[in-house]
Amino acid sequence: MNMIIVGAGGHGRVVLDILRQANENKPVGFLDNNAELHGRRIDGLPVLGSIEELPELRKRGITGATIAIGDNGTRRAVGDTIEQNEFKLISAIHPSAQLATTVSLGKGVVIAAGSLVCAHCQIGDYTILNTGCIVDHESMIGTAAHICPGVRLAGHVTVEAGAHVGIGATVTQNIRVGFESIIGAGAVVIRDVAPMTTVVGVPARAIKNAPSPDEFATLLAPSRPDPRDPMHVSTFQ
Ligand SMILES: CC(C)(COP(=O)(O)OP(=O)(O)OC[C@H]1O[C@@H](n2cnc3c(N)ncnc32)[C@H](O)[C@@H]1OP(=O)(O)O)[C@@H](O)C(=O)NCCC(=O)NCCS
């Protein structure tokens, strides 16, 4: 299927390489809202314009798309736009990634080189499992989370929607990482992480706490999905 990659930054290059190695679909170009990139070529593919080009591209027979955007919230929103434009969301899975036969995968996921996903894991829509990460048995990753390069999640870990588990972090068994939380690079997480909290260090401790209920309410602009909605917090609750 002829397809485009939405996002022409560094992650876009990684995704293009994954799609070329997987060799199942034909990437024909990038879309990116950064106008400075329009008309340029990236690793041989043109940047065809912004996301507004989707309807025009569909008329030209391009019907698949993969999202290559690092920001978790933007990735989720762009995924919805792609589907509204009746494109098929294509997951990019590197041939060297190893997935147990019992793994359940959402739509529009990116799984980079050398990732290991063990038995009975569930991977939510728009999630990135980045280079060389390990997701051990029965772990659940919510919608649009990012598991960065070299992360190690032990068994029965839950990572809720929109969480960012930073490069090289370790999360011990049975831990719950709250929605839109941030785990710092190299952290070792041994206790549950509250939603919208940033933790760093060994063992991981909070450097930015979750907002109070009042602050939290003001964060919920009408256009923003309500993270208290269970379907947003995690597909798997
Ligand atoms: C956790 C993180 C988001 C914090 O960023 P920030 O909110 O801008 O915080 P700051 O850089 O202002 O640091 C605040 C404090 O936390 C410390 N800190 C920040 N990141 C840390 C980390 N990963 N481990 C230990 N301490 C850390 C800083 O030294 C600083 O301490 P101080 O107040 O004693 O000086 C960021 O440092 C991080 O680790 N990001 C992950 C990056 C990543 O995963 N990249 C891969 C992308 S594929």
Coordinates of N, CA and C and ligand atoms in Angstrom, one line a residue:
M1 N 0.8 -1.2 0.0 CA 0.0 0.0 0.0 C 0.9 1.3 0.0
N2 N 0.5 2.2 -0.9 CA 1.3 3.5 -0.8 C 0.9 4.3 0.4
M3 N 1.9 4.8 1.1 CA 1.6 5.4 2.4 C 2.5 6.6 2.7
I4 N 2.1 7.4 3.7 CA 2.9 8.5 4.1 C 3.3 8.4 5.6
I5 N 4.3 9.1 5.9 CA 4.8 9.2 7.3 C 4.5 10.6 7.8
V6 N 3.7 10.7 8.9 CA 3.4 12.0 9.4 C 4.4 12.3 10.5
G7 N 5.3 13.3 10.3 CA 6.4 13.6 11.2 C 7.7 13.4 10.5
A8 N 8.4 14.5 10.2 CA 9.6 14.4 9.4 C 10.9 14.8 10.2
G9 N 10.8 14.6 11.5 CA 12.0 14.8 12.4 C 12.8 13.6 12.5
G10 N 13.6 13.5 13.6 CA 14.5 12.4 13.8 C 13.7 11.1 14.0
H11 N 12.6 11.2 14.7 CA 11.8 9.9 14.8 C 11.2 9.5 13.5
G12 N 10.9 10.5 12.6 CA 10.4 10.1 11.3 C 11.5 9.3 10.5
R13 N 12.8 9.7 10.6 CA 13.8 9.0 9.9 C 13.9 7.5 10.4
V14 N 13.7 7.4 11.8 CA 13.7 6.0 12.3 C 12.6 5.2 11.8
V15 N 11.4 5.8 11.7 CA 10.2 5.1 11.3 C 10.3 4.7 9.8
L16 N 10.9 5.7 9.0 CA 11.1 5.3 7.6 C 12.0 4.1 7.4
D17 N 13.1 4.1 8.2 CA 14.0 2.9 8.2 C 13.2 1.6 8.6
I18 N 12.4 1.7 9.6 CA 11.7 0.5 10.0 C 10.8 0.0 8.9
L19 N 10.0 1.0 8.3 CA 9.1 0.6 7.2 C 9.8 0.0 6.0
R20 N 11.0 0.6 5.7 CA 11.7 0.0 4.6 C 12.2 -1.4 4.9
Q21 N 12.7 -1.6 6.1 CA 13.2 -2.9 6.5 C 12.1 -3.9 6.5
A22 N 10.9 -3.5 7.0 CA 9.8 -4.4 7.1 C 9.2 -4.7 5.7
N23 N 9.4 -3.8 4.7 CA 9.1 -4.0 3.3 C 7.7 -4.6 3.0
E24 N 6.7 -4.1 3.7 CA 5.3 -4.5 3.5 C 4.5 -3.5 2.8
N25 N 4.9 -2.2 3.0 CA 4.1 -1.1 2.4 C 5.2 -0.1 1.8
K26 N 4.6 0.8 1.0 CA 5.6 1.7 0.2 C 5.4 3.1 0.7
P27 N 6.4 3.6 1.6 CA 6.4 5.0 2.0 C 6.7 5.9 0.7
V28 N 5.8 6.9 0.5 CA 6.1 7.7 -0.7 C 6.4 9.2 -0.3
G29 N 6.3 9.5 1.0 CA 6.6 10.9 1.4 C 6.3 11.1 2.8
F30 N 6.7 12.3 3.3 CA 6.4 12.7 4.7 C 5.4 13.8 4.6
L31 N 4.6 14.0 5.7 CA 3.9 15.2 6.0 C 4.4 15.8 7.3
D32 N 4.5 17.1 7.4 CA 5.0 17.8 8.6 C 4.4 19.2 8.6
N33 N 4.0 19.6 9.8 CA 3.4 21.0 9.9 C 4.5 22.1 9.9
N34 N 5.8 21.7 10.0 CA 6.9 22.7 9.9 C 7.1 23.0 8.4
A35 N 6.6 24.2 8.0 CA 6.7 24.6 6.6 C 8.1 24.7 6.1
E36 N 9.1 24.9 7.0 CA 10.5 25.0 6.5 C 11.0 23.6 5.9
L37 N 10.3 22.6 6.2 CA 10.7 21.2 5.7 C 10.0 20.9 4.4
H38 N 9.0 21.7 4.0 CA 8.2 21.4 2.8 C 9.1 21.5 1.6
G39 N 9.0 20.5 0.7 CA 9.8 20.5 -0.5 C 11.2 19.9 -0.3
R40 N 11.6 19.7 0.9 CA 12.9 19.0 1.1 C 12.8 17.5 1.0
R41 N 13.9 16.8 0.8 CA 13.9 15.4 0.8 C 14.6 14.9 2.0
I42 N 14.1 13.8 2.6 CA 14.7 13.3 3.8 C 14.9 11.8 3.6
D43 N 16.1 11.4 3.6 CA 16.5 10.0 3.2 C 15.8 9.5 2.0
G44 N 15.8 10.4 1.0 CA 15.2 10.1 -0.3 C 13.8 10.3 -0.5
L45 N 13.0 10.7 0.5 CA 11.6 10.9 0.4 C 11.2 12.4 0.5
P46 N 10.3 12.9 -0.3 CA 9.9 14.3 -0.2 C 9.0 14.6 1.0
V47 N 9.1 15.8 1.5 CA 8.2 16.3 2.5 C 7.1 17.0 1.7
L48 N 5.9 16.4 1.7 CA 4.9 16.8 0.7 C 4.0 17.9 1.2
G49 N 4.1 18.3 2.4 CA 3.3 19.4 2.9 C 2.9 19.1 4.4
S50 N 1.8 19.8 4.8 CA 1.3 19.7 6.2 C 0.2 18.6 6.2
I51 N -0.3 18.4 7.4 CA -1.4 17.4 7.5 C -2.6 17.7 6.7
E52 N -2.8 19.0 6.4 CA -4.0 19.4 5.6 C -3.9 18.8 4.2
E53 N -2.8 18.2 3.8 CA -2.7 17.6 2.5 C -3.4 16.2 2.4
L54 N -3.8 15.7 3.6 CA -4.3 14.3 3.6 C -5.4 14.0 2.6
P55 N -6.5 14.9 2.5 CA -7.5 14.6 1.5 C -7.0 14.5 0.0
E56 N -6.1 15.5 -0.3 CA -5.5 15.5 -1.6 C -4.7 14.2 -1.9
L57 N -3.9 13.8 -0.9 CA -3.1 12.6 -1.1 C -4.0 11.4 -1.3
R58 N -5.1 11.4 -0.6 CA -6.0 10.2 -0.7 C -6.5 10.1 -2.1
K59 N -6.8 11.3 -2.7 CA -7.3 11.3 -4.1 C -6.2 10.7 -5.1
R60 N -5.0 10.8 -4.7 CA -3.9 10.3 -5.5 C -3.5 8.9 -5.2
G61 N -4.4 8.2 -4.4 CA -4.2 6.8 -4.2 C -3.3 6.4 -3.0
I62 N -3.0 7.4 -2.2 CA -2.2 7.1 -1.0 C -3.1 6.9 0.1
T63 N -3.2 5.7 0.7 CA -4.3 5.4 1.6 C -3.8 4.9 3.0
G64 N -2.5 4.8 3.2 CA -1.9 4.4 4.5 C -1.1 5.5 5.1
A65 N -1.0 5.4 6.5 CA -0.2 6.4 7.2 C 0.4 5.8 8.5
T66 N 1.6 6.2 8.8 CA 2.2 5.9 10.1 C 2.5 7.2 10.7
I67 N 2.3 7.3 12.0 CA 2.6 8.6 12.8 C 4.0 8.5 13.3
A68 N 4.8 9.5 13.1 CA 6.2 9.5 13.6 C 6.4 10.9 14.4
I69 N 5.6 11.0 15.4 CA 5.7 12.2 16.2 C 6.0 11.8 17.7
G70 N 7.0 12.5 18.3 CA 7.4 12.0 19.6 C 6.5 12.5 20.7
D71 N 5.9 13.7 20.6 CA 5.0 14.2 21.6 C 3.8 13.3 21.7
N72 N 3.5 12.8 22.9 CA 2.5 11.8 23.1 C 1.1 12.4 22.8
G73 N 0.8 13.6 23.3 CA -0.5 14.2 23.0 C -0.8 14.5 21.6
T74 N 0.2 15.0 20.9 CA 0.1 15.4 19.5 C -0.1 14.1 18.7
R75 N 0.7 13.1 19.0 CA 0.6 11.8 18.3 C -0.8 11.2 18.3
R76 N -1.4 11.3 19.5 CA -2.8 10.8 19.6 C -3.8 11.6 18.8
A77 N -3.6 12.9 18.9 CA -4.6 13.8 18.1 C -4.4 13.6 16.6
V78 N -3.1 13.5 16.2 CA -2.9 13.3 14.7 C -3.5 12.0 14.3
G79 N -3.4 11.0 15.1 CA -3.9 9.7 14.8 C -5.4 9.7 14.5
D80 N -6.1 10.5 15.4 CA -7.5 10.7 15.2 C -7.8 11.4 13.8
T81 N -7.0 12.4 13.5 CA -7.2 13.2 12.3 C -7.0 12.2 11.1
I82 N -6.0 11.4 11.2 CA -5.7 10.5 10.1 C -6.8 9.5 9.8
E83 N -7.4 9.0 10.9 CA -8.6 8.1 10.8 C -9.8 8.8 10.2
Q84 N -10.0 10.1 10.7 CA -11.1 10.9 10.1 C -11.0 11.0 8.6
N85 N -9.8 11.1 8.1 CA -9.5 11.2 6.7 C -9.5 9.9 6.0
E86 N -9.9 8.8 6.7 CA -10.1 7.5 6.1 C -8.8 6.9 5.6
F87 N -7.7 7.2 6.2 CA -6.4 6.5 6.0 C -6.3 5.3 6.9
K88 N -5.7 4.3 6.4 CA -5.4 3.1 7.3 C -4.2 3.4 8.1
L89 N -4.3 3.3 9.4 CA -3.1 3.5 10.3 C -2.2 2.2 10.2
I90 N -1.0 2.4 9.8 CA -0.1 1.3 9.6 C 0.9 1.3 10.8
S91 N 1.1 0.2 11.5 CA 2.1 0.1 12.5 C 3.4 -0.2 11.8
A92 N 4.5 0.4 12.4 CA 5.8 0.1 11.9 C 6.6 -0.8 12.9
I93 N 6.8 -2.0 12.5 CA 7.4 -3.0 13.4 C 8.7 -3.5 12.8
H94 N 9.9 -3.2 13.5 CA 11.2 -3.5 12.9 C 11.3 -5.1 12.9
P95 N 11.8 -5.6 11.8 CA 11.9 -7.1 11.7 C 12.8 -7.7 12.9
S96 N 13.6 -6.9 13.5 CA 14.4 -7.5 14.6 C 13.7 -7.4 15.9
A97 N 12.5 -6.8 16.0 CA 11.8 -6.8 17.3 C 11.2 -8.2 17.5
Q98 N 11.2 -8.6 18.7 CA 10.6 -9.9 19.1 C 9.4 -9.8 19.9
L99 N 8.3 -10.3 19.4 CA 7.0 -10.2 20.1 C 6.5 -11.6 20.3
A100 N 6.1 -11.9 21.6 CA 5.5 -13.2 21.9 C 4.2 -13.3 21.1
T101 N 3.9 -14.6 20.9 CA 2.7 -14.8 20.0 C 1.4 -14.3 20.8
T102 N 1.5 -14.2 22.1 CA 0.3 -13.8 22.9 C 0.2 -12.3 23.1
V103 N 1.0 -11.5 22.4 CA 1.0 -10.0 22.6 C -0.2 -9.5 21.8
S104 N -0.9 -8.5 22.4 CA -2.0 -7.9 21.7 C -1.5 -6.4 21.4
L105 N -1.7 -6.1 20.1 CA -1.2 -4.8 19.6 C -2.3 -3.9 19.2
G106 N -2.3 -2.6 19.6 CA -3.3 -1.6 19.2 C -2.9 -1.2 17.7
K107 N -3.5 -0.1 17.3 CA -3.3 0.4 16.0 C -2.2 1.5 16.0
G108 N -1.5 1.7 14.9 CA -0.6 2.8 14.8 C 0.5 2.8 15.7
V109 N 1.0 1.6 16.1 CA 2.1 1.5 17.0 C 3.5 1.5 16.3
V110 N 4.5 2.0 16.9 CA 5.9 1.9 16.4 C 6.7 1.1 17.3
I111 N 7.3 0.0 16.8 CA 8.2 -0.9 17.6 C 9.5 -0.9 16.9
A112 N 10.5 -0.3 17.6 CA 11.8 -0.1 16.9 C 12.7 -1.3 17.1
A113 N 13.9 -1.2 16.5 CA 14.8 -2.4 16.4 C 15.2 -2.9 17.8
G114 N 15.2 -4.2 17.9 CA 15.7 -4.9 19.0 C 14.8 -4.9 20.2
S115 N 13.6 -4.4 20.1 CA 12.6 -4.4 21.2 C 12.2 -5.9 21.5
L116 N 12.0 -6.2 22.8 CA 11.4 -7.5 23.2 C 10.1 -7.3 24.0
V117 N 9.1 -7.9 23.5 CA 7.8 -7.8 24.2 C 7.3 -9.2 24.5
C118 N 7.2 -9.5 25.8 CA 7.0 -10.9 26.3 C 5.5 -11.2 26.4
A119 N 5.3 -12.4 26.9 CA 4.0 -13.1 26.8 C 2.9 -12.2 27.4
H120 N 1.8 -12.2 26.7 CA 0.5 -11.6 27.2 C 0.6 -10.1 27.5
C121 N 1.5 -9.4 26.9 CA 1.5 -7.9 27.0 C 0.4 -7.3 26.1
Q122 N -0.1 -6.2 26.5 CA -1.0 -5.4 25.7 C -0.4 -4.1 25.4
I123 N -0.4 -3.7 24.1 CA 0.2 -2.5 23.7 C -0.8 -1.6 23.1
G124 N -1.1 -0.4 23.7 CA -2.2 0.5 23.3 C -1.9 1.2 22.0
D125 N -3.0 1.8 21.4 CA -2.9 2.5 20.2 C -1.8 3.6 20.3
Y126 N -1.1 3.9 19.2 CA -0.2 5.0 19.0 C 1.0 5.0 20.0
T127 N 1.2 3.8 20.6 CA 2.4 3.7 21.5 C 3.7 3.6 20.7
I128 N 4.8 4.1 21.3 CA 6.1 3.9 20.7 C 6.8 2.9 21.7
L129 N 7.3 1.8 21.2 CA 8.3 1.0 22.0 C 9.6 1.2 21.3
N130 N 10.5 2.0 21.9 CA 11.7 2.5 21.2 C 12.8 1.5 21.3
T131 N 13.9 1.8 20.6 CA 15.0 0.9 20.3 C 15.4 0.1 21.5
G132 N 15.4 -1.2 21.4 CA 16.0 -2.1 22.4 C 15.3 -2.1 23.8
C133 N 14.0 -1.7 23.8 CA 13.4 -1.7 25.1 C 12.9 -3.2 25.4
I134 N 12.7 -3.4 26.7 CA 12.1 -4.7 27.1 C 10.8 -4.5 27.9
V135 N 9.8 -5.2 27.4 CA 8.5 -5.1 28.1 C 8.2 -6.5 28.5
D136 N 8.3 -6.8 29.8 CA 8.2 -8.2 30.2 C 6.7 -8.6 30.4
H137 N 6.5 -9.8 30.8 CA 5.2 -10.5 30.7 C 4.1 -9.8 31.4
E138 N 3.0 -9.8 30.7 CA 1.7 -9.3 31.2 C 1.7 -7.9 31.6
S139 N 2.6 -7.1 30.9 CA 2.5 -5.7 31.1 C 1.5 -5.0 30.2
M140 N 1.0 -3.9 30.6 CA 0.0 -3.2 29.8 C 0.4 -1.8 29.5
I141 N 0.5 -1.4 28.3 CA 0.9 0.0 27.9 C -0.3 0.7 27.3
G142 N -0.7 1.8 27.9 CA -1.9 2.5 27.5 C -1.7 3.3 26.2
T143 N -2.7 4.0 25.8 CA -2.7 4.7 24.5 C -1.7 5.8 24.5
A144 N -0.9 5.9 23.4 CA 0.0 7.0 23.1 C 1.1 7.2 24.2
A145 N 1.5 6.1 24.8 CA 2.7 6.1 25.7 C 3.9 6.0 24.9
H146 N 5.1 6.4 25.5 CA 6.4 6.3 24.9 C 7.3 5.5 25.8
I147 N 7.7 4.4 25.4 CA 8.7 3.6 26.2 C 10.0 3.8 25.4
C148 N 10.9 4.6 26.0 CA 12.1 5.1 25.3 C 13.2 4.0 25.1
P149 N 14.2 4.3 24.4 CA 15.3 3.3 24.1 C 15.8 2.8 25.4
G150 N 16.1 1.4 25.4 CA 16.8 0.8 26.5 C 16.0 0.7 27.8
V151 N 14.7 1.0 27.8 CA 13.9 0.9 29.0 C 13.6 -0.6 29.3
R152 N 13.6 -0.9 30.6 CA 13.3 -2.3 31.0 C 12.0 -2.2 32.0
L153 N 11.0 -2.8 31.5 CA 9.8 -2.9 32.3 C 9.7 -4.4 32.8
A154 N 9.6 -4.6 34.1 CA 9.5 -6.0 34.6 C 8.0 -6.5 34.3
G155 N 7.7 -7.7 34.8 CA 6.4 -8.2 34.6 C 5.3 -7.5 35.3
H156 N 4.1 -7.5 34.7 CA 2.9 -6.9 35.3 C 3.0 -5.4 35.6
V157 N 3.7 -4.7 34.8 CA 3.8 -3.3 34.9 C 2.6 -2.7 34.1
T158 N 2.0 -1.6 34.6 CA 1.0 -0.9 33.8 C 1.5 0.5 33.6
V159 N 1.6 0.9 32.3 CA 1.9 2.3 32.0 C 0.7 2.9 31.4
E160 N 0.2 3.9 32.0 CA -1.1 4.5 31.6 C -0.9 5.4 30.4
A161 N -2.0 5.9 29.8 CA -2.0 6.7 28.6 C -1.1 7.9 28.7
G162 N -0.4 8.1 27.6 CA 0.4 9.4 27.5 C 1.6 9.5 28.4
A163 N 2.0 8.4 29.1 CA 3.2 8.4 30.0 C 4.4 8.3 29.1
H164 N 5.5 9.0 29.6 CA 6.8 8.9 28.9 C 7.8 8.2 29.9
V165 N 8.3 7.1 29.5 CA 9.2 6.4 30.3 C 10.6 6.6 29.7
G166 N 11.4 7.4 30.3 CA 12.6 8.0 29.7 C 13.7 7.0 29.5
I167 N 14.6 7.4 28.6 CA 15.7 6.5 28.1 C 16.4 5.8 29.3
G168 N 16.5 4.5 29.1 CA 17.3 3.7 30.1 C 16.6 3.5 31.4
A169 N 15.4 3.8 31.6 CA 14.7 3.7 32.9 C 14.4 2.2 33.2
T170 N 14.3 1.9 34.5 CA 13.9 0.5 34.9 C 12.6 0.6 35.7
V171 N 11.7 -0.2 35.5 CA 10.5 -0.2 36.3 C 10.3 -1.7 36.9
T172 N 10.2 -1.8 38.2 CA 10.1 -3.1 38.8 C 8.7 -3.7 38.7
Q173 N 8.5 -4.9 39.0 CA 7.3 -5.7 38.8 C 6.1 -5.1 39.5
N174 N 4.9 -5.2 38.9 CA 3.6 -4.8 39.5 C 3.4 -3.3 39.7
I175 N 4.3 -2.5 39.1 CA 4.2 -1.0 39.3 C 3.2 -0.5 38.3
R176 N 2.5 0.6 38.8 CA 1.6 1.4 37.9 C 2.2 2.8 37.7
V177 N 2.4 3.1 36.4 CA 2.9 4.4 36.1 C 1.7 5.2 35.6
G178 N 1.4 6.3 36.3 CA 0.1 7.1 36.0 C 0.1 7.8 34.7
F179 N -1.1 8.2 34.2 CA -1.2 8.8 32.9 C -0.5 10.1 32.8
E180 N 0.2 10.3 31.7 CA 0.9 11.6 31.4 C 2.0 11.9 32.4
S181 N 2.5 10.8 33.1 CA 3.6 11.0 34.0 C 4.9 10.9 33.2
I182 N 6.0 11.4 33.7 CA 7.3 11.4 33.1 C 8.3 10.7 34.0
I183 N 8.9 9.6 33.5 CA 10.0 9.0 34.2 C 11.3 9.5 33.6
G184 N 12.2 10.0 34.5 CA 13.4 10.6 34.0 C 14.4 9.5 33.4
A185 N 15.3 10.0 32.6 CA 16.3 9.1 32.0 C 17.0 8.3 33.2
G186 N 17.2 7.0 33.0 CA 17.9 6.2 34.0 C 17.3 6.0 35.3
A187 N 16.1 6.4 35.5 CA 15.4 6.2 36.8 C 15.2 4.7 37.1
V188 N 15.1 4.4 38.4 CA 14.7 3.0 38.8 C 13.4 3.2 39.6
V189 N 12.3 2.8 39.0 CA 11.0 3.1 39.6 C 10.6 1.8 40.5
I190 N 10.4 2.0 41.8 CA 10.1 0.9 42.6 C 8.7 1.1 43.4
R191 N 8.1 2.3 43.1 CA 6.8 2.5 43.7 C 5.9 3.1 42.6
D192 N 4.6 3.0 42.8 CA 3.7 3.5 41.8 C 3.9 5.0 41.6
V193 N 3.7 5.5 40.3 CA 3.9 6.9 40.0 C 2.5 7.5 39.8
A194 N 2.2 8.6 40.5 CA 0.9 9.2 40.3 C 0.8 9.9 39.0
P195 N -0.4 10.0 38.5 CA -0.6 10.7 37.2 C 0.0 12.1 37.1
M196 N 0.5 12.4 35.9 CA 1.0 13.8 35.7 C 2.1 14.2 36.6
T197 N 2.9 13.2 37.1 CA 4.0 13.5 38.0 C 5.3 13.2 37.3
T198 N 6.4 13.9 37.6 CA 7.7 13.6 37.0 C 8.6 13.0 38.1
V199 N 9.2 11.9 37.9 CA 10.1 11.3 38.9 C 11.4 11.0 38.2
V200 N 12.5 11.1 39.1 CA 13.9 10.9 38.6 C 14.6 10.2 39.7
G201 N 15.7 9.5 39.2 CA 16.7 9.0 40.2 C 16.5 7.6 40.6
V202 N 17.5 7.1 41.5 CA 17.5 5.7 41.9 C 17.5 5.7 43.4
P203 N 16.5 5.3 44.1 CA 15.1 5.0 43.5 C 14.4 6.3 43.1
A204 N 13.5 6.2 42.2 CA 12.9 7.3 41.6 C 12.0 8.1 42.6
R205 N 12.2 9.4 42.6 CA 11.4 10.3 43.5 C 10.9 11.5 42.7
A206 N 9.7 12.0 43.2 CA 9.0 13.0 42.4 C 9.8 14.3 42.5
I207 N 10.0 15.0 41.3 CA 10.5 16.4 41.3 C 9.4 17.3 40.9
K208 N 8.3 16.8 40.3 CA 7.1 17.6 40.0 C 5.9 16.8 40.3
N209 N 5.1 17.3 41.2 CA 4.0 16.5 41.7 C 2.8 16.7 40.8
A210 N 1.8 15.8 40.9 CA 0.6 15.9 40.2 C -0.1 17.2 40.6
P211 N -0.9 17.9 39.7 CA -1.6 19.1 40.1 C -2.7 18.8 41.2
S212 N -3.0 19.8 42.0 CA -4.1 19.6 42.9 C -5.4 19.5 42.2
P213 N -6.5 19.0 42.8 CA -7.8 18.8 42.1 C -8.2 20.1 41.4
D214 N -8.0 21.3 42.0 CA -8.4 22.6 41.4 C -7.6 22.8 40.1
E215 N -6.2 22.7 40.3 CA -5.4 22.9 39.2 C -5.7 21.9 38.0
F216 N -6.0 20.7 38.5 CA -6.3 19.6 37.5 C -7.5 20.0 36.7
A217 N -8.6 20.6 37.3 CA -9.8 20.9 36.6 C -9.5 22.0 35.5
T218 N -8.6 23.0 35.9 CA -8.3 24.0 34.9 C -7.5 23.5 33.7
L219 N -6.8 22.3 33.9 CA -6.1 21.8 32.8 C -7.0 21.1 31.8
L220 N -8.2 20.8 32.1 CA -9.1 20.1 31.2 C -9.8 21.0 30.3
A221 N -9.1 21.6 29.4 CA -9.8 22.4 28.4 C -10.8 21.5 27.6
P222 N -11.9 22.1 27.1 CA -12.9 21.3 26.4 C -12.3 20.5 25.3
S223 N -11.3 21.0 24.5 CA -10.8 20.3 23.4 C -9.9 19.1 23.7
R224 N -9.6 19.0 25.0 CA -8.6 18.1 25.4 C -9.3 16.8 26.0
P225 N -8.9 15.6 25.6 CA -9.5 14.4 26.1 C -9.4 14.4 27.6
D226 N -10.5 14.1 28.3 CA -10.4 14.0 29.8 C -9.7 12.8 30.2
P227 N -8.5 13.0 30.9 CA -7.7 11.9 31.2 C -8.3 11.0 32.3
R228 N -9.4 11.6 33.0 CA -10.0 10.8 34.0 C -11.0 9.8 33.4
D229 N -11.2 9.9 32.1 CA -12.1 9.0 31.4 C -11.3 7.7 31.3
P230 N -11.9 6.5 31.8 CA -11.1 5.3 31.8 C -10.6 4.9 30.5
M231 N -11.3 5.2 29.4 CA -10.9 4.8 28.1 C -9.7 5.6 27.7
H232 N -9.5 6.8 28.2 CA -8.3 7.5 27.9 C -7.1 7.0 28.8
V233 N -7.5 6.8 30.1 CA -6.4 6.5 31.1 C -5.7 5.2 30.6
S234 N -6.5 4.2 30.3 CA -6.0 3.0 29.8 C -7.0 2.2 29.1
T235 N -6.7 1.6 28.0 CA -7.6 0.8 27.2 C -7.9 -0.5 28.0
F236 N -7.1 -0.8 29.0 CA -7.1 -2.1 29.6 C -7.6 -2.2 31.0
Q237 N -8.3 -1.1 31.5 CA -8.8 -1.1 32.8 C -10.1 -1.9 32.9
Ligands
LIG1 C1 13.1 14.1 33.9 C2 13.2 15.2 32.9 C3 12.0 15.3 32.0 C4 13.3 16.5 33.7 O1 13.4 17.6 32.9 P1 13.0 19.1 33.5 O2 11.6 19.1 34.0 O3 13.4 20.0 32.4 O4 13.9 19.2 34.8 P2 15.4 19.9 35.0 O5 16.3 19.6 33.9 O6 15.0 21.3 35.3 O7 15.9 19.2 36.3 C5 15.3 19.4 37.6 C6 16.2 18.6 38.6 O8 16.1 17.2 38.4 C7 17.4 16.7 38.1 N1 17.2 15.7 37.0 C8 16.6 15.9 35.8 N2 16.6 14.8 35.1 C9 17.2 13.8 35.8 C10 17.4 12.5 35.6 N3 17.1 11.8 34.5 N4 18.0 11.8 36.6 C11 18.4 12.4 37.8 N5 18.1 13.7 38.1 C12 17.6 14.4 37.1 C13 18.2 17.9 37.7 O9 19.6 17.6 37.9 C14 17.7 19.0 38.5 O10 18.2 18.8 39.8 P3 18.5 20.1 40.7 O11 17.2 20.8 40.9 O12 19.1 19.5 42.0 O13 19.5 20.9 39.9 C15 14.5 15.1 32.0 O14 15.7 15.4 32.6 C16 14.6 13.7 31.5 O15 15.3 12.8 32.1 N6 14.0 13.4 30.3 C17 14.0 12.1 29.6 C18 14.7 12.3 28.3 C19 14.5 11.1 27.4 O16 13.8 10.1 27.8 N7 15.0 11.1 26.2 C20 14.8 10.1 25.2 C21 13.9 10.5 24.1 S1 13.8 9.2 22.9

